[in-house]
Amino acid sequence: MKTRFLIGFLLTSILALLRAQEIKIIDKNTLLPLSNVKIQKLKTEKTVFSDENGRVDLSLFNDEDSLVFTCIGYKTFKITAKEAKASKKIYMEYAVIPIREVVVSASKFRESSEDLPQLQRIIPSATIHEMLPQTTGELLENTATAYVQQSQFGGGSPILRGLEANRVLLVVDGIRMNNAIYRSGHLQNIITVDPEMLDRVEVIYGPGSVVYGSDALGGVISMITPNPIFSKSGKMEIHGKAMTKYATASAETFNSLGLFVGLKRIASYTNVTYKNLGDLKTGNIRNPAYGDFGKCLYYFQRINDVDSTVANPNPNIQRNSGYWQADAIQKFAFKINDHHKLTANVQYSTSSNVPRYDRLTEMSGGNMRYAEWYYGPQNRLLGALSYEGQQLGFADEGRVVAAFQKIDEDRIVRRFNKVDRRYQKEDVKVYSLNLDFAKQIKRSELRYGLEMRYDDVKSQAYNENINTGSILYNAVSRYPDDYNMMYSGGAFLNHAIEFGSKVVLTQGIRYQYVQLKSAWTDTMMNLTGFPFDNIVEQKNGAFSGNLGGVLKLPNGWSVAVNFASGFRAPNVDDVGKVNDSKAGDHLLVIPSPTLKPEYAYSSEITIRNVKENWWNIENTVFYTYLDNVIVLRPAKLNGQDSVMFGGQLCQVQANTNAGSAYIVGNQFNMKIKFNENMFAKTYLTYTYGRVDKETPLDHIPPVYGMTEFSYRKNKFTGMFYIRYSGWKRLKDYSQSGEDNLQYATPWGMPGWHTLNVKAIYDLLPNLTFSIALENIMDVHYRKFASGISSPGRNLILSFRAKF
């Protein structure tokens, strides 16, 4: 008995001693564990790494050893082994000027940003929390990662290198959001992913077709949510976060709650958000030369069952622009063993009706043109099941993702003093399967994969009499009303090889096949009088490739060169759309069943200089040649260039392959550390584009950027930043109408800048208070191609708790 007791006591003591030497490494901002943190004894090769739960055993080190903690993207941390063992937890801070960062989206696997030939920007969770954005579109805008157009308050259409909407690929957790009805104009879909749900955003500039297939011509915006966290001990571990915010410009109230629950083999991540946004108030300081530009002088009200045009007592309040939105995500992860894991991912976003503010400001005959024009509740449902494995034999890493998406996109329109309310309803279902693998062969890395996808679109339209409630199916649907299907399949191979420590070469190739089938019913053909067959069928295939390299030079210099091609097959919106939303301009867009794919051929060169912990400066020059570029052009319907539609004589337009176009530009990024507490950063982008060498290309933003100065010490962070945009002159506007000249001044869109300040203070270790004052001077401004003016002076108050 004594022997058993002695053995038990010894084993317990040994386990206690081992556990006493185990510590946990945590992200100071999110309080989540950090994996792959390198802990090295100073001036030796003695090294250990933290596991996926942030835990690491320090028994290898003596108490007097000096340890250096390093992790890509985080500040280097130094401490003695004795102090580390005593503290049990080590908190690491995100580096304001990271030397290199981990990028996932460029190849779908982790790799260092310094090895990539194409330009990329990473927005980490720390920046997301500091920015306090209303939407993910606003996050991109405020960080100058992209130019963002807005037709309404509930919108945000990112522009990357002069390309927008269906030429920019949106990805969430590795799953394509772009679907068969992503249009070429302006999109609001990015706002259905709330920034508070995100761990990071990665933006890869230039064609990404090798890895992602069709649509990624201007670049890829990849939004990544946190992974569930397992408990190493087997006991339940719970981490949480909560946030509340109020902003004055729109009387915004925002609340968010997130929860991580982990057991040894099962883990969960949950996050829910809700925001309520009132009518947006714009700035009061205006240039008198522009007259009433941007003022909301009148708005619609229905008074005693009568449509009425009402004078706005405060023209700076953009009436009928507010909305609410709710978002939720639920992830469950099951660890089969140390090398295999399953994850279920469910995301849902819904909203109130979202007013199309630009249309609701149009006047006709002294009254509002529209009594109602709004997007129906914007619903996005995503369900995905993924498998991740390591040491698979044929691959070091592998991932298989099966996903289903359901998107509801409805438009409800009623003209002033008309009793018929038109409903156009689009229901999209998307089924996808992705298989991605990575294999290390000496100094080479192979990444390869397959993608299969099927889009099913149901489009219908009808008129409702607002007095009687009767329904008439005599309205024209936005897309073919019988059926719409898109099949897509692709395979890619990407290869990177290192020559010593100075040269990295990357090559890739992909083949993509896309088939589209759409059909109108006889009823719809009779309503429209289209002069072509009622069935559209297209089959398109293309190879895409990239070739790039990085040369690392002495003294922190490096040069990256990249050549890439991209491919975009026409989708249902391109070939089958009937659109009179531009009726204020008396335009009607008709289907283009013979449309051909468009291609992009891009080259870029980046020169970078990095001084560890002091500066990171890079400049990129890019050139993109577009072939068979799809643009809106005047067309004829039954031999007529103008037809009656919806009670208006409308000029006919159609999507057309316009030959060639080119885009050239420059992106300059700089981060500087003045001392241990003071930092500065600047992002500046210039873009220029033409069709057939002379005609302005649409979607080309003016020069834009931001400059920020920050002071960070202990519990306090203070920031002063300037956001700015140059003029978009009248001569540079496209004639297609996509640039929305009708919402600008007669001379184009004026340049603007705003002054902004922000302060963040840690009241308690787990409680942070933020206060910001945006657009301090209360300047009125409107972004290029936008139909709503941006916020005026805006006071933001926020509390963020972590536990």
PDB file of C-alpha atoms in Angstrom, residues 585-763:
ATOM      1  CA  ASP A 585     -32.029  58.695 -67.381  1.00  0.00           C
ATOM      2  CA  HIS A 586     -34.624  57.004 -69.620  1.00  0.00           C
ATOM      3  CA  LEU A 587     -32.370  53.991 -70.253  1.00  0.00           C
ATOM      4  CA  LEU A 588     -33.378  50.366 -70.703  1.00  0.00           C
ATOM      5  CA  VAL A 589     -30.832  47.543 -70.540  1.00  0.00           C
ATOM      6  CA  ILE A 590     -31.825  44.481 -72.596  1.00  0.00           C
ATOM      7  CA  PRO A 591     -30.349  40.931 -72.689  1.00  0.00           C
ATOM      8  CA  SER A 592     -27.160  40.099 -74.600  1.00  0.00           C
ATOM      9  CA  PRO A 593     -27.372  36.362 -75.353  1.00  0.00           C
ATOM     10  CA  THR A 594     -24.308  36.299 -77.656  1.00  0.00           C
ATOM     11  CA  LEU A 595     -21.900  37.913 -75.208  1.00  0.00           C
ATOM     12  CA  LYS A 596     -18.374  36.466 -75.071  1.00  0.00           C
ATOM     13  CA  PRO A 597     -15.980  36.044 -72.106  1.00  0.00           C
ATOM     14  CA  GLU A 598     -13.601  38.830 -71.135  1.00  0.00           C
ATOM     15  CA  TYR A 599      -9.931  38.372 -70.312  1.00  0.00           C
ATOM     16  CA  ALA A 600      -7.364  40.306 -68.286  1.00  0.00           C
ATOM     17  CA  TYR A 601      -3.590  40.240 -68.732  1.00  0.00           C
ATOM     18  CA  SER A 602      -1.757  41.967 -65.920  1.00  0.00           C
ATOM     19  CA  SER A 603       1.804  42.845 -64.997  1.00  0.00           C
ATOM     20  CA  GLU A 604       3.140  44.497 -61.862  1.00  0.00           C
ATOM     21  CA  ILE A 605       6.435  45.329 -60.224  1.00  0.00           C
ATOM     22  CA  THR A 606       6.870  46.080 -56.530  1.00  0.00           C
ATOM     23  CA  ILE A 607       9.946  47.611 -54.958  1.00  0.00           C
ATOM     24  CA  ARG A 608      10.059  47.254 -51.186  1.00  0.00           C
ATOM     25  CA  ASN A 609      12.405  48.328 -48.420  1.00  0.00           C
ATOM     26  CA  VAL A 610      12.042  47.001 -44.885  1.00  0.00           C
ATOM     27  CA  LYS A 611      14.003  47.971 -41.796  1.00  0.00           C
ATOM     28  CA  GLU A 612      13.158  45.642 -38.927  1.00  0.00           C
ATOM     29  CA  ASN A 613      10.753  47.316 -36.497  1.00  0.00           C
ATOM     30  CA  TRP A 614      11.324  50.747 -38.094  1.00  0.00           C
ATOM     31  CA  TRP A 615       9.761  50.993 -41.543  1.00  0.00           C
ATOM     32  CA  ASN A 616       8.106  49.125 -44.345  1.00  0.00           C
ATOM     33  CA  ILE A 617       7.890  51.045 -47.635  1.00  0.00           C
ATOM     34  CA  GLU A 618       6.653  49.617 -50.930  1.00  0.00           C
ATOM     35  CA  ASN A 619       5.628  50.964 -54.302  1.00  0.00           C
ATOM     36  CA  THR A 620       3.772  48.972 -56.964  1.00  0.00           C
ATOM     37  CA  VAL A 621       3.253  49.912 -60.598  1.00  0.00           C
ATOM     38  CA  PHE A 622       0.641  47.821 -62.427  1.00  0.00           C
ATOM     39  CA  TYR A 623      -0.753  47.514 -65.942  1.00  0.00           C
ATOM     40  CA  THR A 624      -3.842  45.531 -66.973  1.00  0.00           C
ATOM     41  CA  TYR A 625      -4.912  44.838 -70.545  1.00  0.00           C
ATOM     42  CA  LEU A 626      -8.556  43.820 -70.969  1.00  0.00           C
ATOM     43  CA  ASP A 627      -9.665  41.916 -74.061  1.00  0.00           C
ATOM     44  CA  ASN A 628     -13.317  41.516 -75.080  1.00  0.00           C
ATOM     45  CA  VAL A 629     -14.120  43.855 -72.193  1.00  0.00           C
ATOM     46  CA  ILE A 630     -17.849  43.935 -71.425  1.00  0.00           C
ATOM     47  CA  VAL A 631     -19.354  47.448 -71.337  1.00  0.00           C
ATOM     48  CA  LEU A 632     -22.803  48.981 -71.760  1.00  0.00           C
ATOM     49  CA  ARG A 633     -23.366  50.463 -75.206  1.00  0.00           C
ATOM     50  CA  PRO A 634     -26.379  51.817 -77.170  1.00  0.00           C
ATOM     51  CA  ALA A 635     -28.319  49.018 -78.878  1.00  0.00           C
ATOM     52  CA  LYS A 636     -31.539  48.401 -80.792  1.00  0.00           C
ATOM     53  CA  LEU A 637     -34.660  46.421 -79.922  1.00  0.00           C
ATOM     54  CA  ASN A 638     -36.713  45.340 -82.958  1.00  0.00           C
ATOM     55  CA  GLY A 639     -34.816  47.888 -85.006  1.00  0.00           C
ATOM     56  CA  GLN A 640     -35.562  50.775 -82.624  1.00  0.00           C
ATOM     57  CA  ASP A 641     -32.950  52.616 -80.541  1.00  0.00           C
ATOM     58  CA  SER A 642     -35.667  53.851 -78.123  1.00  0.00           C
ATOM     59  CA  VAL A 643     -38.795  52.019 -76.909  1.00  0.00           C
ATOM     60  CA  MET A 644     -41.643  52.567 -74.459  1.00  0.00           C
ATOM     61  CA  PHE A 645     -41.027  50.700 -71.197  1.00  0.00           C
ATOM     62  CA  GLY A 646     -42.726  51.251 -67.843  1.00  0.00           C
ATOM     63  CA  GLY A 647     -44.513  54.304 -69.192  1.00  0.00           C
ATOM     64  CA  GLN A 648     -41.266  55.960 -70.305  1.00  0.00           C
ATOM     65  CA  LEU A 649     -39.584  56.326 -73.682  1.00  0.00           C
ATOM     66  CA  CYS A 650     -36.205  54.718 -72.941  1.00  0.00           C
ATOM     67  CA  GLN A 651     -32.977  54.592 -74.896  1.00  0.00           C
ATOM     68  CA  VAL A 652     -31.979  50.956 -75.425  1.00  0.00           C
ATOM     69  CA  GLN A 653     -28.620  49.697 -74.130  1.00  0.00           C
ATOM     70  CA  ALA A 654     -27.027  46.275 -73.954  1.00  0.00           C
ATOM     71  CA  ASN A 655     -23.835  44.705 -72.673  1.00  0.00           C
ATOM     72  CA  THR A 656     -21.332  44.523 -75.512  1.00  0.00           C
ATOM     73  CA  ASN A 657     -17.837  43.163 -76.040  1.00  0.00           C
ATOM     74  CA  ALA A 658     -16.108  46.467 -76.783  1.00  0.00           C
ATOM     75  CA  GLY A 659     -12.737  45.211 -77.952  1.00  0.00           C
ATOM     76  CA  SER A 660      -9.804  46.176 -75.759  1.00  0.00           C
ATOM     77  CA  ALA A 661      -9.201  48.391 -72.749  1.00  0.00           C
ATOM     78  CA  TYR A 662      -6.311  49.090 -70.453  1.00  0.00           C
ATOM     79  CA  ILE A 663      -5.797  50.175 -66.854  1.00  0.00           C
ATOM     80  CA  VAL A 664      -2.554  51.523 -65.448  1.00  0.00           C
ATOM     81  CA  GLY A 665      -1.847  52.667 -61.922  1.00  0.00           C
ATOM     82  CA  ASN A 666       0.375  52.984 -58.902  1.00  0.00           C
ATOM     83  CA  GLN A 667      -0.036  51.866 -55.276  1.00  0.00           C
ATOM     84  CA  PHE A 668       2.204  53.341 -52.586  1.00  0.00           C
ATOM     85  CA  ASN A 669       2.216  52.000 -49.014  1.00  0.00           C
ATOM     86  CA  MET A 670       4.393  53.215 -46.149  1.00  0.00           C
ATOM     87  CA  LYS A 671       4.616  52.430 -42.437  1.00  0.00           C
ATOM     88  CA  ILE A 672       7.176  54.194 -40.246  1.00  0.00           C
ATOM     89  CA  LYS A 673       8.099  53.898 -36.585  1.00  0.00           C
ATOM     90  CA  PHE A 674       9.524  57.152 -35.131  1.00  0.00           C
ATOM     91  CA  ASN A 675      10.192  55.719 -31.676  1.00  0.00           C
ATOM     92  CA  GLU A 676       8.739  53.080 -29.375  1.00  0.00           C
ATOM     93  CA  ASN A 677       5.437  54.952 -29.155  1.00  0.00           C
ATOM     94  CA  MET A 678       4.918  56.984 -32.347  1.00  0.00           C
ATOM     95  CA  PHE A 679       4.014  55.614 -35.769  1.00  0.00           C
ATOM     96  CA  ALA A 680       2.802  56.820 -39.160  1.00  0.00           C
ATOM     97  CA  LYS A 681       1.373  55.125 -42.231  1.00  0.00           C
ATOM     98  CA  THR A 682       0.208  56.225 -45.660  1.00  0.00           C
ATOM     99  CA  TYR A 683      -1.648  54.418 -48.454  1.00  0.00           C
ATOM    100  CA  LEU A 684      -2.078  56.119 -51.834  1.00  0.00           C
ATOM    101  CA  THR A 685      -3.580  54.695 -55.051  1.00  0.00           C
ATOM    102  CA  TYR A 686      -3.757  56.193 -58.547  1.00  0.00           C
ATOM    103  CA  THR A 687      -5.656  54.548 -61.423  1.00  0.00           C
ATOM    104  CA  TYR A 688      -6.209  55.467 -65.084  1.00  0.00           C
ATOM    105  CA  GLY A 689      -8.261  53.486 -67.629  1.00  0.00           C
ATOM    106  CA  ARG A 690      -9.406  53.774 -71.234  1.00  0.00           C
ATOM    107  CA  VAL A 691     -11.432  51.713 -73.719  1.00  0.00           C
ATOM    108  CA  ASP A 692      -9.949  51.551 -77.221  1.00  0.00           C
ATOM    109  CA  LYS A 693      -7.228  53.996 -76.089  1.00  0.00           C
ATOM    110  CA  GLU A 694      -9.460  57.098 -75.996  1.00  0.00           C
ATOM    111  CA  THR A 695     -12.834  56.518 -74.299  1.00  0.00           C
ATOM    112  CA  PRO A 696     -12.843  56.622 -70.474  1.00  0.00           C
ATOM    113  CA  LEU A 697     -13.402  53.205 -68.897  1.00  0.00           C
ATOM    114  CA  ASP A 698     -16.082  52.998 -66.229  1.00  0.00           C
ATOM    115  CA  HIS A 699     -15.415  52.259 -62.522  1.00  0.00           C
ATOM    116  CA  ILE A 700     -12.037  54.054 -62.529  1.00  0.00           C
ATOM    117  CA  PRO A 701     -11.767  55.895 -59.185  1.00  0.00           C
ATOM    118  CA  PRO A 702      -9.873  59.148 -58.701  1.00  0.00           C
ATOM    119  CA  VAL A 703      -6.633  59.165 -56.734  1.00  0.00           C
ATOM    120  CA  TYR A 704      -7.400  58.242 -53.110  1.00  0.00           C
ATOM    121  CA  GLY A 705      -5.700  57.338 -49.865  1.00  0.00           C
ATOM    122  CA  MET A 706      -5.239  57.910 -46.152  1.00  0.00           C
ATOM    123  CA  THR A 707      -2.492  59.052 -43.797  1.00  0.00           C
ATOM    124  CA  GLU A 708      -2.436  58.177 -40.114  1.00  0.00           C
ATOM    125  CA  PHE A 709      -0.306  59.217 -37.134  1.00  0.00           C
ATOM    126  CA  SER A 710      -0.636  57.159 -33.970  1.00  0.00           C
ATOM    127  CA  TYR A 711       0.696  57.211 -30.424  1.00  0.00           C
ATOM    128  CA  ARG A 712       0.667  53.935 -28.498  1.00  0.00           C
ATOM    129  CA  LYS A 713       1.796  53.521 -24.910  1.00  0.00           C
ATOM    130  CA  ASN A 714       0.708  51.038 -22.267  1.00  0.00           C
ATOM    131  CA  LYS A 715      -3.093  51.188 -22.063  1.00  0.00           C
ATOM    132  CA  PHE A 716      -3.578  54.123 -24.434  1.00  0.00           C
ATOM    133  CA  THR A 717      -3.734  54.441 -28.217  1.00  0.00           C
ATOM    134  CA  GLY A 718      -4.382  57.763 -29.914  1.00  0.00           C
ATOM    135  CA  MET A 719      -4.761  58.325 -33.667  1.00  0.00           C
ATOM    136  CA  PHE A 720      -5.100  61.276 -35.998  1.00  0.00           C
ATOM    137  CA  TYR A 721      -5.822  60.367 -39.610  1.00  0.00           C
ATOM    138  CA  ILE A 722      -6.749  62.009 -42.876  1.00  0.00           C
ATOM    139  CA  ARG A 723      -8.810  60.349 -45.600  1.00  0.00           C
ATOM    140  CA  TYR A 724      -8.776  61.940 -49.038  1.00  0.00           C
ATOM    141  CA  SER A 725      -9.847  61.623 -52.656  1.00  0.00           C
ATOM    142  CA  GLY A 726      -9.007  63.630 -55.755  1.00  0.00           C
ATOM    143  CA  TRP A 727     -11.379  65.067 -58.363  1.00  0.00           C
ATOM    144  CA  LYS A 728     -13.133  62.881 -60.897  1.00  0.00           C
ATOM    145  CA  ARG A 729     -13.391  65.360 -63.768  1.00  0.00           C
ATOM    146  CA  LEU A 730     -16.216  65.342 -66.273  1.00  0.00           C
ATOM    147  CA  LYS A 731     -13.865  64.399 -69.118  1.00  0.00           C
ATOM    148  CA  ASP A 732     -12.892  61.202 -67.276  1.00  0.00           C
ATOM    149  CA  TYR A 733     -16.444  59.904 -66.809  1.00  0.00           C
ATOM    150  CA  SER A 734     -17.521  56.866 -68.795  1.00  0.00           C
ATOM    151  CA  GLN A 735     -20.483  57.289 -71.146  1.00  0.00           C
ATOM    152  CA  SER A 736     -21.962  53.923 -70.127  1.00  0.00           C
ATOM    153  CA  GLY A 737     -23.833  55.467 -67.193  1.00  0.00           C
ATOM    154  CA  GLU A 738     -22.166  53.179 -64.628  1.00  0.00           C
ATOM    155  CA  ASP A 739     -20.243  56.157 -63.196  1.00  0.00           C
ATOM    156  CA  ASN A 740     -23.543  57.844 -62.221  1.00  0.00           C
ATOM    157  CA  LEU A 741     -22.731  61.339 -63.450  1.00  0.00           C
ATOM    158  CA  GLN A 742     -26.319  62.378 -62.616  1.00  0.00           C
ATOM    159  CA  TYR A 743     -25.421  62.248 -58.909  1.00  0.00           C
ATOM    160  CA  ALA A 744     -22.352  64.482 -59.278  1.00  0.00           C
ATOM    161  CA  THR A 745     -21.893  68.180 -60.084  1.00  0.00           C
ATOM    162  CA  PRO A 746     -21.876  69.465 -63.689  1.00  0.00           C
ATOM    163  CA  TRP A 747     -18.061  69.409 -63.487  1.00  0.00           C
ATOM    164  CA  GLY A 748     -17.747  65.890 -62.086  1.00  0.00           C
ATOM    165  CA  MET A 749     -17.198  64.697 -58.520  1.00  0.00           C
ATOM    166  CA  PRO A 750     -15.221  67.150 -56.367  1.00  0.00           C
ATOM    167  CA  GLY A 751     -12.191  66.048 -54.421  1.00  0.00           C
ATOM    168  CA  TRP A 752     -12.428  65.935 -50.643  1.00  0.00           C
ATOM    169  CA  HIS A 753     -10.585  65.199 -47.420  1.00  0.00           C
ATOM    170  CA  THR A 754     -11.667  64.577 -43.836  1.00  0.00           C
ATOM    171  CA  LEU A 755      -9.832  65.042 -40.527  1.00  0.00           C
ATOM    172  CA  ASN A 756     -10.436  62.384 -37.899  1.00  0.00           C
ATOM    173  CA  VAL A 757      -9.260  61.505 -34.368  1.00  0.00           C
ATOM    174  CA  LYS A 758      -9.620  58.415 -32.222  1.00  0.00           C
ATOM    175  CA  ALA A 759      -8.623  57.382 -28.697  1.00  0.00           C
ATOM    176  CA  ILE A 760      -8.624  53.870 -27.247  1.00  0.00           C
ATOM    177  CA  TYR A 761      -8.043  53.153 -23.561  1.00  0.00           C
ATOM    178  CA  ASP A 762      -7.924  49.893 -21.610  1.00  0.00           C
ATOM    179  CA  LEU A 763     -10.086  50.655 -18.583  1.00  0.00           C
TER     180      LEU A 763
END
